[in-house]
Tab-separated table of N, CA and C in Angstrom:
chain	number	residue	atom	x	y	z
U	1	UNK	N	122.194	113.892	130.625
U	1	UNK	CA	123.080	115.034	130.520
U	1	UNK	C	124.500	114.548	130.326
U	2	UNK	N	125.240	115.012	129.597
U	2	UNK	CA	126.557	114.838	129.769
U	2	UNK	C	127.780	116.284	129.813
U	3	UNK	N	129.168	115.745	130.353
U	3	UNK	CA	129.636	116.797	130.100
U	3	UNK	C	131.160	116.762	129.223
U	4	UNK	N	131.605	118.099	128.948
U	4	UNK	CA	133.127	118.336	128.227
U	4	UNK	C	134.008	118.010	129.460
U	5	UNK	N	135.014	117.081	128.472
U	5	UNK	CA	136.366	117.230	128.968
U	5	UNK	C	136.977	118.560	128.990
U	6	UNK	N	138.293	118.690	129.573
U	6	UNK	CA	139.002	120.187	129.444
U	6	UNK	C	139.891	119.915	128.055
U	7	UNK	N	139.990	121.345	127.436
U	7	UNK	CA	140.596	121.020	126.587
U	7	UNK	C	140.207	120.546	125.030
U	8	UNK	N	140.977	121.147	124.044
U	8	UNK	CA	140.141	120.565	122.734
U	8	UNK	C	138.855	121.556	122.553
U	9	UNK	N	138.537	121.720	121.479
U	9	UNK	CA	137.236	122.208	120.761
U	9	UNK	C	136.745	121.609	120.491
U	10	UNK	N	135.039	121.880	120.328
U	10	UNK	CA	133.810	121.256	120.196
U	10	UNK	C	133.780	121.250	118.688
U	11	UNK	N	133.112	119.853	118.007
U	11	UNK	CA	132.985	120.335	117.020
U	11	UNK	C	131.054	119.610	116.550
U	12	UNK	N	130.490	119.703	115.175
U	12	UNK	CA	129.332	119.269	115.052
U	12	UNK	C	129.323	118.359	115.688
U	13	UNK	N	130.023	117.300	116.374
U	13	UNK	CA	129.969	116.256	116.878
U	13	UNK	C	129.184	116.106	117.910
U	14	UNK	N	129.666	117.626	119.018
U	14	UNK	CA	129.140	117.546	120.247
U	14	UNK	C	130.000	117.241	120.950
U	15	UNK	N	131.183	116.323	121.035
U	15	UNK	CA	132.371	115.987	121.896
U	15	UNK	C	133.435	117.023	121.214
U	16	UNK	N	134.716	116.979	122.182
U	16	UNK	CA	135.931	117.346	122.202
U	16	UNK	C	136.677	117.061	121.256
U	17	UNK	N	136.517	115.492	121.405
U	17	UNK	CA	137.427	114.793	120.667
U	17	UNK	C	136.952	114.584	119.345
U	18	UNK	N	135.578	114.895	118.918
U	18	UNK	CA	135.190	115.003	117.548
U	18	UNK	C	134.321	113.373	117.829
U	19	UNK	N	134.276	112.887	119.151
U	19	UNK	CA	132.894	111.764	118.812
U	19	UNK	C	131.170	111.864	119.272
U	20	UNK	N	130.723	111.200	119.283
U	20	UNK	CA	128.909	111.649	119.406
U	20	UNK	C	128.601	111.829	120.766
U	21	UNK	N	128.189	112.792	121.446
U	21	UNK	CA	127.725	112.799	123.154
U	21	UNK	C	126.395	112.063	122.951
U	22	UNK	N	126.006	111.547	122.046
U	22	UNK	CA	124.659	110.816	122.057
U	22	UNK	C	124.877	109.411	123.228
U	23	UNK	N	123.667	109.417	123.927
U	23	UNK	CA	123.686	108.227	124.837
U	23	UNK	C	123.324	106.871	124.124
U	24	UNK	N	123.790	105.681	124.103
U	24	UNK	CA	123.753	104.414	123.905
U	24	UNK	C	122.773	103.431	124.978
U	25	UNK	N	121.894	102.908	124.452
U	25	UNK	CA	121.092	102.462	125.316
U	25	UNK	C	121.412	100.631	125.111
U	26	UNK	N	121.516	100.307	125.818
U	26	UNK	CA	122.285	98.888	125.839
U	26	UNK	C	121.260	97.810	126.578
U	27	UNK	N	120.292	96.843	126.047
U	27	UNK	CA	119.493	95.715	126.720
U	27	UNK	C	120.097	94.598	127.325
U	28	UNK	N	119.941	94.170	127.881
U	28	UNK	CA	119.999	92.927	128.659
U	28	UNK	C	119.303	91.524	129.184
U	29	UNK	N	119.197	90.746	128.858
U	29	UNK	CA	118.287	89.710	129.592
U	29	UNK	C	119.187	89.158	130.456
U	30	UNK	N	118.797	89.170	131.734
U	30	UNK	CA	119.939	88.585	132.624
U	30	UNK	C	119.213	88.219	134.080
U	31	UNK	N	119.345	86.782	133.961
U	31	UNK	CA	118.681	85.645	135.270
U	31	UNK	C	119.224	84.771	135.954
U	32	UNK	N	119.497	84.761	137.117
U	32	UNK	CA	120.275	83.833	137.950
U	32	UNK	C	121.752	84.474	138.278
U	33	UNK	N	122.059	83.931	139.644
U	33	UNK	CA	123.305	84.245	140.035
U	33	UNK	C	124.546	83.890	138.889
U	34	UNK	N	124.728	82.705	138.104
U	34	UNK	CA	125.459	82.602	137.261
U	34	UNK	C	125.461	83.398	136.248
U	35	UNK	N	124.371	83.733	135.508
U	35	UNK	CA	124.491	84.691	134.494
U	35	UNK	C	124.772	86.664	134.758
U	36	UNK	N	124.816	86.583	136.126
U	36	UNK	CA	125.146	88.006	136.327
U	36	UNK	C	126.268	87.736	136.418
U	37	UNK	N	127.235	86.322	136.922
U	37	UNK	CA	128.801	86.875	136.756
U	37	UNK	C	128.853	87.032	135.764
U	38	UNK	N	128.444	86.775	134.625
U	38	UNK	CA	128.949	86.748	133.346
U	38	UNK	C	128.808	88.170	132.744
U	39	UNK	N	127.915	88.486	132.987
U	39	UNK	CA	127.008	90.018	132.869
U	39	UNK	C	127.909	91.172	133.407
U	40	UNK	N	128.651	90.667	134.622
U	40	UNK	CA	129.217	91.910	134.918
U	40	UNK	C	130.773	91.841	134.249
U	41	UNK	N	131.268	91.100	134.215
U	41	UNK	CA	132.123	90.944	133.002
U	41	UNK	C	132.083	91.706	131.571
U	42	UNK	N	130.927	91.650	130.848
U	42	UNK	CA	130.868	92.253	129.968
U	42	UNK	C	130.217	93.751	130.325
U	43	UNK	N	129.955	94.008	131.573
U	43	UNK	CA	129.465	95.840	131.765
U	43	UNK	C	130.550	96.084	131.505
U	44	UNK	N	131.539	95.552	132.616
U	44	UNK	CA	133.371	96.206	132.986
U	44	UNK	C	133.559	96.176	131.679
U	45	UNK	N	133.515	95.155	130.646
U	45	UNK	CA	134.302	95.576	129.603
U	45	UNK	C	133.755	96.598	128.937
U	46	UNK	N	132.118	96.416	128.586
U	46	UNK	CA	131.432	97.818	127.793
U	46	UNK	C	131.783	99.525	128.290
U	47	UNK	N	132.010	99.398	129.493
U	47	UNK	CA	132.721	100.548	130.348
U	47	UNK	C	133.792	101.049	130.011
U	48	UNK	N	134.817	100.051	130.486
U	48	UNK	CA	136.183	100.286	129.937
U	48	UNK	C	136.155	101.161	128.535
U	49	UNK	N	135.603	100.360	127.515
U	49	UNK	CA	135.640	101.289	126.373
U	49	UNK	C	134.658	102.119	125.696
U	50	UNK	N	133.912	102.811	126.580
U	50	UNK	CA	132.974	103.134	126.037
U	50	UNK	C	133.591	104.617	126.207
U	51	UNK	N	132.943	105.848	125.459
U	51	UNK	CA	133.138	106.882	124.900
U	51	UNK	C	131.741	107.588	125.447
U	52	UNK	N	130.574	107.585	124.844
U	52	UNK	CA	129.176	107.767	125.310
U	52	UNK	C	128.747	107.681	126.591
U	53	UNK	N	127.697	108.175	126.772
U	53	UNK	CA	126.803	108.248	128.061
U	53	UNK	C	126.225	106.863	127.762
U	54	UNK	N	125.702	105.782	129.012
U	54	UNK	CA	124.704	104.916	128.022
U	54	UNK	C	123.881	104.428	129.435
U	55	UNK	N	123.172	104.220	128.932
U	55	UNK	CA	121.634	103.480	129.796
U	55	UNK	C	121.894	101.811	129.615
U	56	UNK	N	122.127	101.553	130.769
U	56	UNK	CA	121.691	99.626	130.489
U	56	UNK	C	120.218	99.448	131.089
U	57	UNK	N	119.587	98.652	130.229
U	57	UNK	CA	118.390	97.917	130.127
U	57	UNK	C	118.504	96.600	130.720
U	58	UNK	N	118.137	96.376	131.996
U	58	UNK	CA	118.064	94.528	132.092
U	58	UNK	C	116.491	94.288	132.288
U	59	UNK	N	116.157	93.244	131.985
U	59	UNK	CA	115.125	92.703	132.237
U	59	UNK	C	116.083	91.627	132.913
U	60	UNK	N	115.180	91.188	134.165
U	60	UNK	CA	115.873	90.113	135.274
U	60	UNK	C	114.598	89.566	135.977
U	61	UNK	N	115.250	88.393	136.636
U	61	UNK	CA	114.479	87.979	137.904
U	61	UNK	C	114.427	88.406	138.901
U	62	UNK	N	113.695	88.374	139.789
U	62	UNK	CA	113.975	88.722	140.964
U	62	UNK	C	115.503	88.844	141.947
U	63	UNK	N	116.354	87.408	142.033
U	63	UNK	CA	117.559	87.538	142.454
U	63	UNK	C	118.561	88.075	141.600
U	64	UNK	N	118.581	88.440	140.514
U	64	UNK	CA	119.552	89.157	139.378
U	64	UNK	C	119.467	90.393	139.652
U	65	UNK	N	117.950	90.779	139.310
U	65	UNK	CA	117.719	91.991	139.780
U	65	UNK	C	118.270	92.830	140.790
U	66	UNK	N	117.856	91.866	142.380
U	66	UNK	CA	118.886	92.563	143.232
U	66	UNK	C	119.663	92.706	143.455
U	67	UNK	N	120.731	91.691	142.723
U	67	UNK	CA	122.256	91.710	142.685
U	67	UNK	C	123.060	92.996	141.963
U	68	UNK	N	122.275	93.040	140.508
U	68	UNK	CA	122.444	94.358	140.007
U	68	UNK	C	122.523	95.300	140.186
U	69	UNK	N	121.104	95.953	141.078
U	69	UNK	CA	120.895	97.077	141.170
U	69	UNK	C	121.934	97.493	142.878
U	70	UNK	N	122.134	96.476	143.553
U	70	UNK	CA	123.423	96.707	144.682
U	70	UNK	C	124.421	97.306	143.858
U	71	UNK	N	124.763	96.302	142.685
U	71	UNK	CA	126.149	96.625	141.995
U	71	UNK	C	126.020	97.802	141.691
U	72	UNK	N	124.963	98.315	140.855
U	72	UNK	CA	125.211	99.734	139.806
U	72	UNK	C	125.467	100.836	141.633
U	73	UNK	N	124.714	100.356	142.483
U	73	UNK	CA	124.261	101.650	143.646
U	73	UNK	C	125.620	101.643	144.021
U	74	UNK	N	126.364	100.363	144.262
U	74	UNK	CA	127.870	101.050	145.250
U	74	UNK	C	128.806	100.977	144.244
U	75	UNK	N	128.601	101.126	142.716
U	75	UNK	CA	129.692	101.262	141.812
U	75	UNK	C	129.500	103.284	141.665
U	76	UNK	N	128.247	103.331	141.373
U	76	UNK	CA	128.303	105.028	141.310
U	76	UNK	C	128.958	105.901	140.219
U	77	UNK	N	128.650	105.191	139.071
U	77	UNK	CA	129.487	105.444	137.883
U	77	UNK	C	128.369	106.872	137.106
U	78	UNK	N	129.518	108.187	136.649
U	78	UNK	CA	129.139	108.946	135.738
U	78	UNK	C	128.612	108.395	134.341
U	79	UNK	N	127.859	109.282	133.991
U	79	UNK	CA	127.293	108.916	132.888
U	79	UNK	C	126.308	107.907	132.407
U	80	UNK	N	126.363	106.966	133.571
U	80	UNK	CA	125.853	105.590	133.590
U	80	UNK	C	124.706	105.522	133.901
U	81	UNK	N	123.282	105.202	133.329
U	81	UNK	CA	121.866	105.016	133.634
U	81	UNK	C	121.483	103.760	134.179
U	82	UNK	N	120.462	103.195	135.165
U	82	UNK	CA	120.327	101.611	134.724
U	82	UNK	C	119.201	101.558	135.279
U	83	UNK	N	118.550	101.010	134.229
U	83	UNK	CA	116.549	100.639	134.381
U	83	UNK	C	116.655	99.072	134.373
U	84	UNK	N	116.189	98.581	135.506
U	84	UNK	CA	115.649	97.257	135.626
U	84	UNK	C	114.338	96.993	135.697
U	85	UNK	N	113.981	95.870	134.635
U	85	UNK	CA	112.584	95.418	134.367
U	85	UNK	C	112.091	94.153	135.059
U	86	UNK	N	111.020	94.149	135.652
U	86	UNK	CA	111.094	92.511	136.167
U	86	UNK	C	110.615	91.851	134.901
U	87	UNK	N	111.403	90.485	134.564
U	87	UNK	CA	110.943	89.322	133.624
U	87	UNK	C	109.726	88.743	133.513
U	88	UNK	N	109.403	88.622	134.909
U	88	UNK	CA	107.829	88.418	135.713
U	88	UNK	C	106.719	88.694	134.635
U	89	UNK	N	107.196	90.459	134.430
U	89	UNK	CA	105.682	90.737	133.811
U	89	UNK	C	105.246	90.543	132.459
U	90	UNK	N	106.281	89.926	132.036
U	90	UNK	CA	106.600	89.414	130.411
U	90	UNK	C	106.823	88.011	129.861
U	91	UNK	N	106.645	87.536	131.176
U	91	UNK	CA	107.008	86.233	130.937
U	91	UNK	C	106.034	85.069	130.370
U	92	UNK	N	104.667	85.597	130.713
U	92	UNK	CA	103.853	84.850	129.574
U	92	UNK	C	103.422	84.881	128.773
U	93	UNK	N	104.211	86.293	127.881
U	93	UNK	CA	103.852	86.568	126.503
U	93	UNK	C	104.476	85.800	125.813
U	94	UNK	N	105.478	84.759	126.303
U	94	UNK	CA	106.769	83.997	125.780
U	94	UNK	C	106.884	82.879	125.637
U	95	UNK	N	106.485	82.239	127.395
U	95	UNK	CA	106.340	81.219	128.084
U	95	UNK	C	105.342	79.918	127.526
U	96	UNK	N	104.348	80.511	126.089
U	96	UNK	CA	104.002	79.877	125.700
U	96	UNK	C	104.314	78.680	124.078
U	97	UNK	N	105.506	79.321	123.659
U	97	UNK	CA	106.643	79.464	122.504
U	97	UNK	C	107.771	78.281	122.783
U	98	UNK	N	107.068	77.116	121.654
U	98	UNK	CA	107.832	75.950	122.139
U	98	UNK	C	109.014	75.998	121.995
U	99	UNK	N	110.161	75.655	122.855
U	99	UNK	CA	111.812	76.462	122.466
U	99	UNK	C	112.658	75.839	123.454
U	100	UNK	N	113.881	74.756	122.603
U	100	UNK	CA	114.850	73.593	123.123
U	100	UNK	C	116.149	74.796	123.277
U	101	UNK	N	116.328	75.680	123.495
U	101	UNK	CA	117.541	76.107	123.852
U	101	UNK	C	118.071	76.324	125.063
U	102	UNK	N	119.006	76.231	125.491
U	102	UNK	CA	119.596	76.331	126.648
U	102	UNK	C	119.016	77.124	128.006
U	103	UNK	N	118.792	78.569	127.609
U	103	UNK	CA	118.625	79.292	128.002
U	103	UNK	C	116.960	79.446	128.415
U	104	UNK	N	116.281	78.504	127.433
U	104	UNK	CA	114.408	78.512	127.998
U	104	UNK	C	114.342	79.430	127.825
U	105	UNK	N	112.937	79.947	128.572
U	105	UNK	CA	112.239	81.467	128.291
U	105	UNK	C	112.978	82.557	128.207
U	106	UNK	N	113.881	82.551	128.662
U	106	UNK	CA	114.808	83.795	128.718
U	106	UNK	C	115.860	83.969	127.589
U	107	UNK	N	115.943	83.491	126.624
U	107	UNK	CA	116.133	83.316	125.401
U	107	UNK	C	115.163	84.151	124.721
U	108	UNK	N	114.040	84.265	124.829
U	108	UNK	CA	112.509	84.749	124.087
U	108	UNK	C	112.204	86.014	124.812
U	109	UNK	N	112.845	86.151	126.244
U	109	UNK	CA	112.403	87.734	126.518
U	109	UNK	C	112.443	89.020	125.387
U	110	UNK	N	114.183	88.897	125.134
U	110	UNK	CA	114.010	89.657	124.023
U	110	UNK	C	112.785	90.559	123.058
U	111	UNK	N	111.958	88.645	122.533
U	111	UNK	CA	110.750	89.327	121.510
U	111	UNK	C	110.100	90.435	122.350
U	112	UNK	N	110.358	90.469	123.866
U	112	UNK	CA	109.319	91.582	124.392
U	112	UNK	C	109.782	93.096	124.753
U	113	UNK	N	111.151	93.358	123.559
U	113	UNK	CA	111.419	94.370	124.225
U	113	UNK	C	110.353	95.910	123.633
U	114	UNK	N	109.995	95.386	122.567
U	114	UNK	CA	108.481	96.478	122.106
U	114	UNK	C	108.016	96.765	123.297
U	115	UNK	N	107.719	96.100	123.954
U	115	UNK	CA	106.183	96.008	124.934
U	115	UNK	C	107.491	96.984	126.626
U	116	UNK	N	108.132	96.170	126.817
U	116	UNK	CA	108.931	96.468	128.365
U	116	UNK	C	109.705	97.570	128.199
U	117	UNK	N	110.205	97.996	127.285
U	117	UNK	CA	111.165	99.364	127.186
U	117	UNK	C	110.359	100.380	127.422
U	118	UNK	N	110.809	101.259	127.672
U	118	UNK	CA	109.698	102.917	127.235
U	118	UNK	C	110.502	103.357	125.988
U	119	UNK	N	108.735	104.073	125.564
U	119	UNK	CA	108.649	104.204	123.970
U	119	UNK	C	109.813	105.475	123.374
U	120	UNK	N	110.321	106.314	124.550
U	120	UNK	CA	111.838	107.320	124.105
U	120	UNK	C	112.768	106.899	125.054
């Protein structure tokens, strides 16, 4: 759901200001205490300028996971959705995919976002 600012007319847009009330659904792969600082860095910034309603998507580990979902609960932000996936259950669709990058399996979650998202 979203709502109007005061002020200004609606136009085909759906907003006030003439931009899209459509929600933005935004993924994530995000594992380990280090990569959530980094992670929340770029929410604050996606926040800061965002316009839209939007849903973040993480797929995480277990300790990311809970770090997150503390954050989103005592941040309490309008408009803001957030579905966390465990990595767990995807992880050996991947885990078998020979791959020298930094990041290891979690680099390859991605290919599974067909399968871990819901289908609307």
């Amino acid at each position: 759901s979203s709502s109007k600012g005061g002020g200004g007319t609606s136009n085909d847009n759906g907003g006030p200001d003439g931009t899209s009330c459509e929600t933005i659904d935004i993924c994530i792969v995000c594992s380990g205490i280090d990569t959530v600082r980094s992670v929340v860095s770029l929410i604050k910034s996606i926040l800061f300028y965002r316009r839209n309603p939007i849903v973040f998507h993480f797929i995480s580990d277990a300790r990311a996971r809970k770090i997150l979902e503390h954050l989103f609960a005592t941040w309490d932000l309008q408009h803001v959705g957030v579905r966390v996936y465990p990595a767990e259950s995807v992880w050996n669709d991947v885990a078998w995919i020979p791959n020298k990058h930094y990041s290891g399996v979690y680099g390859l979650l991605k290919l599974t976002l067909p399968k871990i998202l819901p289908k609307t």
